[in-house]
Amino acid sequence: MSTQQSYARDPHQQVLVSPKYLAGSDGTGDVGFAPVAHWPHHDLDEGPCQLLVTSPDQRIRIGWFGDDFELWQIAASEDAVSAPRWTASFNHVTPAEIVAGLTTTLARDCAEAAPYDDNARFLVSPSMYWADSVQPLIDAGWTRDGGAERGTVEIIAPDGQAGVLIDNRLSGWDDEAVTLWAGPPGWGTRAEAVFTARTPSHLIAATAAAMADPTPAIRERHQIDPKLEHLVTMAPVSPTAPRTPRAPTPLDVRRTAVTQAVERATRFPRTAADLRVMAARSRTATTAQNRPGSPAPALGAKPLVNPSAPRRSR
């Protein structure tokens, strides 16, 4: 079936997209924020940053720039007011599922650290071995490109549509040292995640692991850039299968039998004595209601409904 026919049928149909790193953004970022949903959120009405999520001690900051090329900007500092020790940015094409690899690890690091701990794991120095940052990609079968520029290391995915560039030609701590990318060059096709030189290696590795994860991403068909359709596999999301009712246990059978017996006894009295008792109760209630000066009906009695009276909304 051609992609054009699929679009004509239902552009909003949910599909499973593989590989995940070519799925693009879903436009919300919810998946990326999910690991830090319990952190303070700050909605910003003005400025390019629309949402800022901070760790409880405000040393980690996650900014969502909904209208910018760099959609996500994440930074960590020694304290709430100092300059960032490292930054990571993700552009508008990067799937939020990959961002979640970083935010999940940051949430865990923050939870494990003592408040204002100078040795918090999200502030450690990076490893001196470049492979420590990209080991998940190597384990997934990504291979080193021998044609990389001198002073750099590049590792490419088996399909050739994703990779990581490590730049060892650094002159400053704030230089961009590691770039994860996916998709052909272009505004709507190339996903990029960029980390500065002092980013802890395990944080880059966590992002790389999310990138190599074979689990597909869920998107609507129209969210896949047409230039990427021939590079991805899209499978319709199957509807949830109906639950198979479980066999009733002996306790379930006994409870059902008791409930049904009580209902039958209430609706249909079986003995003449039951009928006499009900008739006596009915006569007593009727006599009491017809007496002059009899009290008002009990609070539990249903009042007559006036169909013409307007209902008051909540």
XYZ file of C-alpha atoms in Angstrom:
314
model
C 0.000 0.000 0.000
C 1.442 3.363 -0.956
C 1.994 6.116 1.563
C -0.136 8.466 -0.546
C -3.116 6.110 -0.223
C -2.491 5.885 3.543
C -2.561 9.667 3.866
C -5.724 9.913 1.797
C -7.374 7.328 4.030
C -6.585 8.834 7.436
C -3.686 11.248 8.019
C -4.422 11.174 11.760
C -4.137 7.418 12.080
C -1.706 6.406 14.820
C 1.217 4.336 13.619
C 4.267 2.672 15.129
C 7.375 4.244 13.585
C 10.726 2.474 13.332
C 13.512 3.403 13.724
C 12.496 5.697 16.530
C 15.208 8.254 15.806
C 13.498 9.100 12.494
C 10.034 9.555 14.013
C 10.442 13.306 14.534
C 8.689 15.358 17.198
C 5.061 14.857 18.168
C 4.790 18.586 18.903
C 4.073 18.257 22.635
C 7.197 17.009 24.398
C 5.087 15.203 27.007
C 7.204 12.059 26.874
C 10.371 14.033 27.565
C 8.835 15.797 30.568
C 7.209 12.675 32.031
C 10.254 11.588 34.115
C 10.321 14.996 35.846
C 6.576 15.528 36.130
C 6.962 15.854 39.929
C 9.460 18.729 39.632
C 8.364 22.390 39.832
C 6.901 23.666 36.554
C 6.978 27.319 35.517
C 4.760 28.447 32.639
C 6.295 31.529 31.033
C 3.943 33.862 29.181
C 6.632 35.977 27.545
C 9.929 35.106 25.939
C 10.997 32.211 23.765
C 11.023 29.688 26.627
C 7.422 28.610 27.115
C 7.912 26.091 29.914
C 10.698 25.760 32.468
C 10.990 22.701 34.692
C 13.552 22.810 37.487
C 14.831 20.301 39.999
C 13.711 20.961 43.587
C 17.078 22.618 44.331
C 16.946 24.463 40.956
C 20.345 23.176 39.882
C 18.891 21.368 36.877
C 16.827 23.364 34.395
C 14.834 21.970 31.468
C 13.483 24.557 29.065
C 10.911 24.003 26.303
C 11.179 26.520 23.447
C 8.077 25.663 21.460
C 8.738 27.921 18.486
C 12.509 27.717 18.179
C 14.897 25.505 16.260
C 16.456 24.383 19.541
C 13.286 22.997 21.064
C 14.861 21.734 24.288
C 17.634 23.339 26.331
C 18.822 21.487 29.421
C 21.525 22.648 31.830
C 22.981 21.833 35.229
C 24.858 24.089 37.645
C 26.679 23.822 40.971
C 23.963 25.978 42.537
C 20.798 27.765 41.533
C 22.483 31.028 40.499
C 25.791 29.954 38.990
C 26.537 29.545 35.290
C 25.779 26.160 33.745
C 28.450 23.526 34.152
C 27.164 21.796 31.026
C 24.312 22.167 28.560
C 22.449 19.889 26.187
C 20.167 21.028 23.402
C 17.745 19.089 21.192
C 16.348 20.527 18.007
C 12.728 20.559 16.852
C 13.047 17.282 14.911
C 14.401 15.210 17.809
C 11.841 12.689 19.150
C 10.858 13.383 22.747
C 11.437 9.686 23.477
C 15.168 10.339 23.023
C 15.055 13.400 25.283
C 13.420 11.154 27.879
C 16.596 9.088 28.012
C 18.369 12.136 29.456
C 15.558 13.431 31.688
C 14.999 9.977 33.193
C 18.644 9.761 34.244
C 18.663 13.331 35.545
C 15.627 12.595 37.702
C 17.356 9.545 39.156
C 20.629 11.405 39.759
C 18.772 14.212 41.515
C 16.816 11.789 43.703
C 20.009 10.023 44.764
C 21.941 13.215 45.547
C 21.836 15.018 48.866
C 20.531 18.596 48.636
C 23.241 20.909 47.308
C 25.698 18.017 47.125
C 28.800 19.169 45.207
C 29.454 15.553 44.232
C 26.036 14.953 42.687
C 26.332 12.526 39.813
C 24.866 14.980 37.299
C 27.878 17.241 37.984
C 30.728 14.727 37.731
C 33.512 15.228 35.200
C 33.204 13.259 31.970
C 35.250 10.157 31.371
C 38.581 10.572 29.599
C 37.551 7.732 27.259
C 35.198 8.807 24.488
C 33.729 5.304 24.164
C 32.100 5.602 27.603
C 29.684 8.175 26.207
C 28.542 6.064 23.265
C 28.930 2.486 24.479
C 25.188 1.730 23.995
C 25.564 2.538 20.297
C 28.600 0.300 19.945
C 26.721 -2.486 21.712
C 23.833 -2.013 19.265
C 26.111 -2.606 16.282
C 26.908 0.977 15.285
C 30.368 1.149 13.711
C 33.137 3.696 13.541
C 33.497 5.682 10.343
C 37.091 5.665 9.177
C 36.576 8.805 7.097
C 36.035 11.178 10.018
C 38.152 14.316 10.245
C 41.351 14.230 12.230
C 40.654 14.816 15.921
C 37.090 13.552 15.666
C 35.362 10.211 16.044
C 32.168 9.354 14.175
C 30.029 6.267 14.691
C 27.273 5.394 12.220
C 24.089 3.323 12.607
C 23.751 0.169 10.485
C 21.190 1.866 8.223
C 23.458 4.889 7.728
C 20.677 7.240 8.801
C 21.977 8.154 12.259
C 25.274 8.687 13.988
C 27.304 10.442 16.644
C 30.197 12.858 16.158
C 32.709 13.308 18.983
C 34.975 16.326 18.620
C 38.222 16.047 20.555
C 39.630 19.315 19.155
C 38.467 21.389 22.112
C 39.688 24.737 23.336
C 37.028 25.504 25.958
C 34.760 23.716 28.414
C 31.680 25.147 26.740
C 32.554 23.868 23.276
C 30.137 21.468 21.629
C 31.816 18.113 22.099
C 29.260 15.431 21.207
C 26.538 15.582 18.565
C 23.964 12.826 18.105
C 22.163 13.092 14.783
C 19.557 11.247 12.751
C 18.036 11.743 9.318
C 19.258 13.422 6.133
C 20.355 17.081 6.307
C 17.458 19.524 6.212
C 15.274 21.742 8.375
C 12.535 19.163 8.875
C 14.559 15.976 8.523
C 17.743 16.184 10.623
C 17.412 15.540 14.371
C 20.301 16.758 16.508
C 21.251 16.540 20.167
C 24.337 18.549 21.157
C 26.270 18.236 24.440
C 28.991 20.552 25.698
C 32.376 19.306 26.827
C 31.743 18.956 30.573
C 28.568 16.865 30.198
C 28.913 13.700 32.307
C 29.518 10.659 30.125
C 26.695 8.618 31.646
C 24.157 11.286 30.650
C 25.248 11.184 27.022
C 25.224 7.387 27.185
C 21.648 7.423 28.532
C 20.564 9.573 25.596
C 22.417 7.305 23.171
C 20.724 4.247 24.703
C 17.310 5.798 24.087
C 18.359 6.499 20.522
C 19.418 2.889 19.933
C 16.341 1.439 21.628
C 14.444 -0.553 18.969
C 11.043 0.185 20.520
C 9.000 2.103 17.901
C 7.545 5.538 18.548
C 3.838 6.284 18.224
C 2.949 9.073 15.810
C 0.099 10.186 13.606
C 0.842 9.622 9.916
C 0.861 13.320 9.050
C 3.603 13.935 11.635
C 6.144 11.968 9.576
C 8.004 14.218 7.168
C 7.296 13.074 3.591
C 11.041 13.058 2.904
C 11.498 10.406 5.610
C 8.634 8.087 4.692
C 10.790 5.792 2.572
C 13.304 5.461 5.425
C 10.897 4.330 8.131
C 8.503 1.488 8.745
C 4.978 2.470 9.773
C 2.566 -0.083 11.208
C -0.945 0.829 12.358
C -1.435 0.796 16.102
C -3.612 -2.214 16.855
C -6.774 -1.548 18.854
C -6.721 -2.781 22.395
C -7.798 -6.401 22.487
C -11.000 -7.030 24.492
C -10.451 -8.599 27.854
C -11.316 -12.276 28.173
C -13.609 -12.688 31.185
C -12.069 -14.882 33.837
C -13.823 -17.993 35.100
C -15.784 -17.296 38.315
C -14.264 -18.676 41.485
C -16.322 -20.690 44.031
C -16.450 -17.568 46.209
C -17.847 -15.565 43.275
C -20.552 -18.219 42.770
C -21.571 -18.152 46.442
C -21.698 -14.346 46.511
C -23.836 -14.235 43.375
C -26.235 -16.839 44.758
C -26.682 -14.942 48.032
C -27.271 -11.639 46.210
C -29.895 -13.168 43.917
C -31.670 -14.834 46.842
C -31.900 -11.551 48.744
C -33.284 -9.769 45.662
C -35.928 -12.454 45.126
C -36.987 -12.327 48.769
C -37.363 -8.567 48.605
C -39.390 -8.533 45.401
C -41.484 -11.663 45.844
C -42.373 -12.758 49.398
C -42.886 -16.493 49.440
C -45.202 -17.094 52.427
C -48.646 -15.918 53.445
C -47.131 -14.507 56.603
C -44.876 -12.281 54.481
C -47.895 -11.005 52.561
C -49.849 -10.255 55.749
C -46.944 -8.318 57.204
C -46.544 -6.239 54.034
C -50.296 -5.526 53.892
C -50.323 -4.423 57.531
C -47.376 -2.094 56.949
C -49.095 -0.602 53.923
C -52.339 0.051 55.827
C -50.469 1.621 58.739
C -48.543 3.953 56.449
C -51.720 5.004 54.571
C -53.609 5.726 57.781
C -50.782 7.809 59.172
C -50.534 9.927 56.033
C -54.328 10.641 55.994
C -54.511 11.819 59.618
C -54.955 15.585 60.058
C -51.811 17.194 61.391
C -49.727 14.215 60.471
C -45.998 14.925 60.250
C -44.300 15.642 56.939
C -42.952 12.687 54.975
C -39.646 11.312 56.061
C -36.554 12.848 54.569
C -35.863 9.631 52.705
C -39.157 9.786 50.805
C -38.965 10.833 47.193
C -40.640 14.189 46.421
C -42.808 14.475 43.352
C -40.914 15.828 40.402
C -42.356 18.925 38.776
C -41.463 18.524 35.103
C -42.012 22.214 34.450
C -39.583 23.356 37.127
C -36.224 24.363 35.677
C -33.173 22.396 36.761
C -30.452 24.326 38.487
C -27.045 23.703 36.973
C -24.007 23.113 39.198
